[in-house]
Amino acid sequence: MKKLVCSACSIILLLSLTLGLTACGGGNRVPEDFSFAISWNHGVTSYDSATGVLVKESDATHPEDYTTEYRLTEQELQMVWQLIQQLDIQSYPDQYDPNPGKQSKPPASLILTVRTAAGEKTVRAEGIAAGYESDNDMGRKFLSTCRAIQELLCATDAWQSLPEFEKLYC
């Protein structure tokens, strides 16, 4: 419970900072055609803002019990948009390893897709070392962006209403 509260506090702080930057910066409005998808937790957990489908555990015995619909609020969508703008996703290769040469057992996977009228960009970081630290700025930025989006989603009532994980993913 303590970790959940801390995560919720970090989300609120990050959201406040992001919205504050937006208000001060003259408003970098979210394009109407913007959507994103993210997959994490070894690929079994995902969210797609275009469909609103939030999946906690796709490989559970009854995956439908671990799936719900959640539409981001305007503030949450603004936060994600700002994070992705700061990330500059177009500068990343399609296949990306934020920690080249490092491994973990089991390996981790993060997949981030961004869609706008200009096109779609997916960065697949599959088979990477687990954790959210990197030795380089580009890696840190990618990992912290994915982590912030995950924490935002995991702090929602929709996520909290889903059952605990059926399997351990470590």
PDB file of C-alpha atoms in Angstrom:
ATOM      1  CA  MET A   1       0.000   0.000   0.000  1.00  0.00           C
ATOM      2  CA  LYS A   2       2.852   2.380   0.840  1.00  0.00           C
ATOM      3  CA  LYS A   3       4.364   1.901  -2.620  1.00  0.00           C
ATOM      4  CA  LEU A   4       0.986   2.635  -4.237  1.00  0.00           C
ATOM      5  CA  VAL A   5       0.652   5.862  -2.276  1.00  0.00           C
ATOM      6  CA  CYS A   6       4.194   6.884  -3.208  1.00  0.00           C
ATOM      7  CA  SER A   7       3.507   6.133  -6.871  1.00  0.00           C
ATOM      8  CA  ALA A   8       0.296   8.130  -6.733  1.00  0.00           C
ATOM      9  CA  CYS A   9       2.171  11.044  -5.150  1.00  0.00           C
ATOM     10  CA  SER A  10       4.849  10.933  -7.843  1.00  0.00           C
ATOM     11  CA  ILE A  11       2.133  10.918 -10.522  1.00  0.00           C
ATOM     12  CA  ILE A  12       0.448  13.948  -8.981  1.00  0.00           C
ATOM     13  CA  LEU A  13       3.775  15.765  -8.722  1.00  0.00           C
ATOM     14  CA  LEU A  14       4.730  14.919 -12.299  1.00  0.00           C
ATOM     15  CA  LEU A  15       1.279  15.897 -13.535  1.00  0.00           C
ATOM     16  CA  SER A  16       1.454  19.206 -11.659  1.00  0.00           C
ATOM     17  CA  LEU A  17       4.892  19.983 -13.042  1.00  0.00           C
ATOM     18  CA  THR A  18       3.869  19.031 -16.557  1.00  0.00           C
ATOM     19  CA  LEU A  19       0.694  21.101 -16.456  1.00  0.00           C
ATOM     20  CA  GLY A  20       2.631  23.974 -14.946  1.00  0.00           C
ATOM     21  CA  LEU A  21       5.136  23.848 -17.786  1.00  0.00           C
ATOM     22  CA  THR A  22       2.290  23.778 -20.287  1.00  0.00           C
ATOM     23  CA  ALA A  23       0.579  26.760 -18.707  1.00  0.00           C
ATOM     24  CA  CYS A  24       3.810  28.743 -18.612  1.00  0.00           C
ATOM     25  CA  GLY A  25       4.883  27.722 -22.092  1.00  0.00           C
ATOM     26  CA  GLY A  26       1.875  29.150 -23.896  1.00  0.00           C
ATOM     27  CA  GLY A  27       0.113  25.805 -24.222  1.00  0.00           C
ATOM     28  CA  ASN A  28       1.306  22.914 -26.292  1.00  0.00           C
ATOM     29  CA  ARG A  29      -2.152  21.527 -26.981  1.00  0.00           C
ATOM     30  CA  VAL A  30      -2.710  17.860 -27.627  1.00  0.00           C
ATOM     31  CA  PRO A  31      -3.582  17.297 -31.289  1.00  0.00           C
ATOM     32  CA  GLU A  32      -7.030  15.772 -31.764  1.00  0.00           C
ATOM     33  CA  ASP A  33      -5.491  12.958 -33.804  1.00  0.00           C
ATOM     34  CA  PHE A  34      -2.915  12.021 -31.126  1.00  0.00           C
ATOM     35  CA  SER A  35      -3.041   8.565 -29.589  1.00  0.00           C
ATOM     36  CA  PHE A  36      -0.496   6.211 -28.119  1.00  0.00           C
ATOM     37  CA  ALA A  37      -0.085   2.612 -27.070  1.00  0.00           C
ATOM     38  CA  ILE A  38       2.304   1.170 -24.531  1.00  0.00           C
ATOM     39  CA  SER A  39       3.167  -2.380 -23.571  1.00  0.00           C
ATOM     40  CA  TRP A  40       5.261  -3.399 -20.564  1.00  0.00           C
ATOM     41  CA  ASN A  41       5.682  -6.131 -17.951  1.00  0.00           C
ATOM     42  CA  HIS A  42       7.199  -8.612 -20.399  1.00  0.00           C
ATOM     43  CA  GLY A  43       4.524  -7.669 -22.932  1.00  0.00           C
ATOM     44  CA  VAL A  44       1.523  -8.884 -20.925  1.00  0.00           C
ATOM     45  CA  THR A  45       0.404  -5.444 -19.756  1.00  0.00           C
ATOM     46  CA  SER A  46      -0.742  -2.762 -22.178  1.00  0.00           C
ATOM     47  CA  TYR A  47      -2.843   0.299 -22.844  1.00  0.00           C
ATOM     48  CA  ASP A  48      -4.050   1.870 -26.088  1.00  0.00           C
ATOM     49  CA  SER A  49      -5.504   5.365 -25.822  1.00  0.00           C
ATOM     50  CA  ALA A  50      -7.221   5.034 -29.220  1.00  0.00           C
ATOM     51  CA  THR A  51      -9.395   2.158 -27.995  1.00  0.00           C
ATOM     52  CA  GLY A  52      -9.220   2.798 -24.248  1.00  0.00           C
ATOM     53  CA  VAL A  53      -8.337  -0.856 -23.648  1.00  0.00           C
ATOM     54  CA  LEU A  54      -6.267  -1.380 -20.499  1.00  0.00           C
ATOM     55  CA  VAL A  55      -4.880  -4.888 -20.016  1.00  0.00           C
ATOM     56  CA  LYS A  56      -3.239  -5.895 -16.755  1.00  0.00           C
ATOM     57  CA  GLU A  57      -2.393  -9.480 -17.687  1.00  0.00           C
ATOM     58  CA  SER A  58      -2.988 -10.807 -21.200  1.00  0.00           C
ATOM     59  CA  ASP A  59      -1.729 -14.329 -20.495  1.00  0.00           C
ATOM     60  CA  ALA A  60      -3.889 -15.022 -17.421  1.00  0.00           C
ATOM     61  CA  THR A  61      -6.175 -18.067 -17.362  1.00  0.00           C
ATOM     62  CA  HIS A  62      -9.115 -15.698 -17.985  1.00  0.00           C
ATOM     63  CA  PRO A  63      -7.568 -12.600 -19.624  1.00  0.00           C
ATOM     64  CA  GLU A  64     -10.976 -10.931 -19.929  1.00  0.00           C
ATOM     65  CA  ASP A  65     -10.963 -10.586 -16.126  1.00  0.00           C
ATOM     66  CA  TYR A  66      -7.766  -8.532 -16.425  1.00  0.00           C
ATOM     67  CA  THR A  67      -9.034  -6.207 -19.139  1.00  0.00           C
ATOM     68  CA  THR A  68     -11.059  -3.036 -18.789  1.00  0.00           C
ATOM     69  CA  GLU A  69     -11.745   0.199 -20.630  1.00  0.00           C
ATOM     70  CA  TYR A  70     -10.236   3.451 -19.452  1.00  0.00           C
ATOM     71  CA  ARG A  71     -10.290   6.812 -21.189  1.00  0.00           C
ATOM     72  CA  LEU A  72      -7.621   9.240 -20.097  1.00  0.00           C
ATOM     73  CA  THR A  73      -8.782  12.561 -18.739  1.00  0.00           C
ATOM     74  CA  GLU A  74      -7.757  15.687 -20.636  1.00  0.00           C
ATOM     75  CA  GLN A  75      -5.111  16.383 -17.978  1.00  0.00           C
ATOM     76  CA  GLU A  76      -3.692  12.857 -18.196  1.00  0.00           C
ATOM     77  CA  LEU A  77      -3.615  12.985 -21.983  1.00  0.00           C
ATOM     78  CA  GLN A  78      -1.886  16.382 -21.810  1.00  0.00           C
ATOM     79  CA  MET A  79       0.739  14.930 -19.473  1.00  0.00           C
ATOM     80  CA  VAL A  80       1.433  11.996 -21.801  1.00  0.00           C
ATOM     81  CA  TRP A  81       1.600  14.340 -24.794  1.00  0.00           C
ATOM     82  CA  GLN A  82       4.139  16.558 -23.010  1.00  0.00           C
ATOM     83  CA  LEU A  83       6.251  13.551 -22.023  1.00  0.00           C
ATOM     84  CA  ILE A  84       6.268  12.253 -25.587  1.00  0.00           C
ATOM     85  CA  GLN A  85       7.078  15.712 -26.967  1.00  0.00           C
ATOM     86  CA  GLN A  86      10.067  15.927 -24.633  1.00  0.00           C
ATOM     87  CA  LEU A  87      11.107  12.404 -25.621  1.00  0.00           C
ATOM     88  CA  ASP A  88      11.308  13.260 -29.346  1.00  0.00           C
ATOM     89  CA  ILE A  89      10.279   9.729 -30.294  1.00  0.00           C
ATOM     90  CA  GLN A  90      11.253  10.235 -33.940  1.00  0.00           C
ATOM     91  CA  SER A  91      14.909  10.361 -32.860  1.00  0.00           C
ATOM     92  CA  TYR A  92      14.754   6.729 -31.654  1.00  0.00           C
ATOM     93  CA  PRO A  93      15.360   3.699 -33.839  1.00  0.00           C
ATOM     94  CA  ASP A  94      12.499   1.248 -34.315  1.00  0.00           C
ATOM     95  CA  GLN A  95      14.438  -1.378 -32.318  1.00  0.00           C
ATOM     96  CA  TYR A  96      16.066   0.185 -29.276  1.00  0.00           C
ATOM     97  CA  ASP A  97      18.138  -0.972 -26.322  1.00  0.00           C
ATOM     98  CA  PRO A  98      18.547   1.685 -23.612  1.00  0.00           C
ATOM     99  CA  ASN A  99      21.297  -0.409 -21.997  1.00  0.00           C
ATOM    100  CA  PRO A 100      23.365  -2.025 -24.738  1.00  0.00           C
ATOM    101  CA  GLY A 101      25.462  -4.914 -23.528  1.00  0.00           C
ATOM    102  CA  LYS A 102      23.486  -5.343 -20.305  1.00  0.00           C
ATOM    103  CA  GLN A 103      21.139  -8.245 -19.705  1.00  0.00           C
ATOM    104  CA  SER A 104      18.772  -9.544 -17.076  1.00  0.00           C
ATOM    105  CA  LYS A 105      16.919 -12.788 -16.534  1.00  0.00           C
ATOM    106  CA  PRO A 106      14.220 -12.612 -17.501  1.00  0.00           C
ATOM    107  CA  PRO A 107      14.658  -9.779 -19.966  1.00  0.00           C
ATOM    108  CA  ALA A 108      12.170  -6.906 -20.065  1.00  0.00           C
ATOM    109  CA  SER A 109      10.158  -5.440 -22.911  1.00  0.00           C
ATOM    110  CA  LEU A 110       8.793  -1.947 -23.475  1.00  0.00           C
ATOM    111  CA  ILE A 111       6.943  -0.982 -26.647  1.00  0.00           C
ATOM    112  CA  LEU A 112       5.773   2.585 -27.181  1.00  0.00           C
ATOM    113  CA  THR A 113       3.711   3.623 -30.207  1.00  0.00           C
ATOM    114  CA  VAL A 114       2.760   7.220 -30.975  1.00  0.00           C
ATOM    115  CA  ARG A 115       0.166   8.127 -33.607  1.00  0.00           C
ATOM    116  CA  THR A 116      -0.603  11.548 -35.096  1.00  0.00           C
ATOM    117  CA  ALA A 117      -1.720  12.861 -38.476  1.00  0.00           C
ATOM    118  CA  ALA A 118       1.966  12.944 -39.442  1.00  0.00           C
ATOM    119  CA  GLY A 119       2.199   9.166 -39.035  1.00  0.00           C
ATOM    120  CA  GLU A 120       2.926   6.426 -36.567  1.00  0.00           C
ATOM    121  CA  LYS A 121       6.171   5.663 -34.778  1.00  0.00           C
ATOM    122  CA  THR A 122       6.843   2.561 -32.689  1.00  0.00           C
ATOM    123  CA  VAL A 123       9.923   2.030 -30.555  1.00  0.00           C
ATOM    124  CA  ARG A 124      10.390  -1.594 -29.533  1.00  0.00           C
ATOM    125  CA  ALA A 125      12.748  -2.201 -26.632  1.00  0.00           C
ATOM    126  CA  GLU A 126      12.462  -5.975 -26.366  1.00  0.00           C
ATOM    127  CA  GLY A 127      14.776  -8.364 -24.585  1.00  0.00           C
ATOM    128  CA  ILE A 128      16.372  -5.496 -22.668  1.00  0.00           C
ATOM    129  CA  ALA A 129      17.803  -5.431 -19.159  1.00  0.00           C
ATOM    130  CA  ALA A 130      15.065  -4.981 -16.576  1.00  0.00           C
ATOM    131  CA  GLY A 131      14.931  -1.743 -14.641  1.00  0.00           C
ATOM    132  CA  TYR A 132      14.488   1.917 -15.410  1.00  0.00           C
ATOM    133  CA  GLU A 133      18.048   3.167 -15.308  1.00  0.00           C
ATOM    134  CA  SER A 134      20.403   3.764 -18.196  1.00  0.00           C
ATOM    135  CA  ASP A 135      23.967   4.967 -18.611  1.00  0.00           C
ATOM    136  CA  ASN A 136      22.990   7.444 -21.340  1.00  0.00           C
ATOM    137  CA  ASP A 137      20.598  10.401 -21.615  1.00  0.00           C
ATOM    138  CA  MET A 138      18.584   8.937 -24.481  1.00  0.00           C
ATOM    139  CA  GLY A 139      18.026   5.701 -22.557  1.00  0.00           C
ATOM    140  CA  ARG A 140      17.107   7.523 -19.351  1.00  0.00           C
ATOM    141  CA  LYS A 141      14.608   9.687 -21.231  1.00  0.00           C
ATOM    142  CA  PHE A 142      12.937   6.694 -22.915  1.00  0.00           C
ATOM    143  CA  LEU A 143      12.780   4.650 -19.717  1.00  0.00           C
ATOM    144  CA  SER A 144      11.511   7.533 -17.566  1.00  0.00           C
ATOM    145  CA  THR A 145       8.832   8.390 -20.131  1.00  0.00           C
ATOM    146  CA  CYS A 146       7.591   4.803 -20.250  1.00  0.00           C
ATOM    147  CA  ARG A 147       7.705   4.562 -16.463  1.00  0.00           C
ATOM    148  CA  ALA A 148       5.753   7.807 -15.977  1.00  0.00           C
ATOM    149  CA  ILE A 149       3.038   6.606 -18.366  1.00  0.00           C
ATOM    150  CA  GLN A 150       2.889   3.238 -16.600  1.00  0.00           C
ATOM    151  CA  GLU A 151       2.639   4.871 -13.179  1.00  0.00           C
ATOM    152  CA  LEU A 152      -0.130   7.151 -14.406  1.00  0.00           C
ATOM    153  CA  LEU A 153      -2.118   4.164 -15.681  1.00  0.00           C
ATOM    154  CA  CYS A 154      -1.460   2.036 -12.581  1.00  0.00           C
ATOM    155  CA  ALA A 155      -2.718   4.838 -10.323  1.00  0.00           C
ATOM    156  CA  THR A 156      -6.171   4.908 -11.983  1.00  0.00           C
ATOM    157  CA  ASP A 157      -9.306   3.471 -10.436  1.00  0.00           C
ATOM    158  CA  ALA A 158      -9.671   1.320 -13.558  1.00  0.00           C
ATOM    159  CA  TRP A 159      -6.332  -0.385 -12.883  1.00  0.00           C
ATOM    160  CA  GLN A 160      -7.071  -0.709  -9.164  1.00  0.00           C
ATOM    161  CA  SER A 161     -10.370  -2.457  -9.970  1.00  0.00           C
ATOM    162  CA  LEU A 162      -8.568  -5.261 -11.815  1.00  0.00           C
ATOM    163  CA  PRO A 163      -7.546  -8.388  -9.878  1.00  0.00           C
ATOM    164  CA  GLU A 164      -4.014  -8.930  -8.632  1.00  0.00           C
ATOM    165  CA  PHE A 165      -1.619 -10.540 -11.103  1.00  0.00           C
ATOM    166  CA  GLU A 166      -2.280 -14.250 -11.533  1.00  0.00           C
ATOM    167  CA  LYS A 167       1.383 -14.909 -12.368  1.00  0.00           C
ATOM    168  CA  LEU A 168       4.611 -13.389 -11.136  1.00  0.00           C
ATOM    169  CA  TYR A 169       6.663 -11.605 -13.801  1.00  0.00           C
ATOM    170  CA  CYS A 170      10.117 -11.260 -12.363  1.00  0.00           C
TER     171      CYS A 170
END
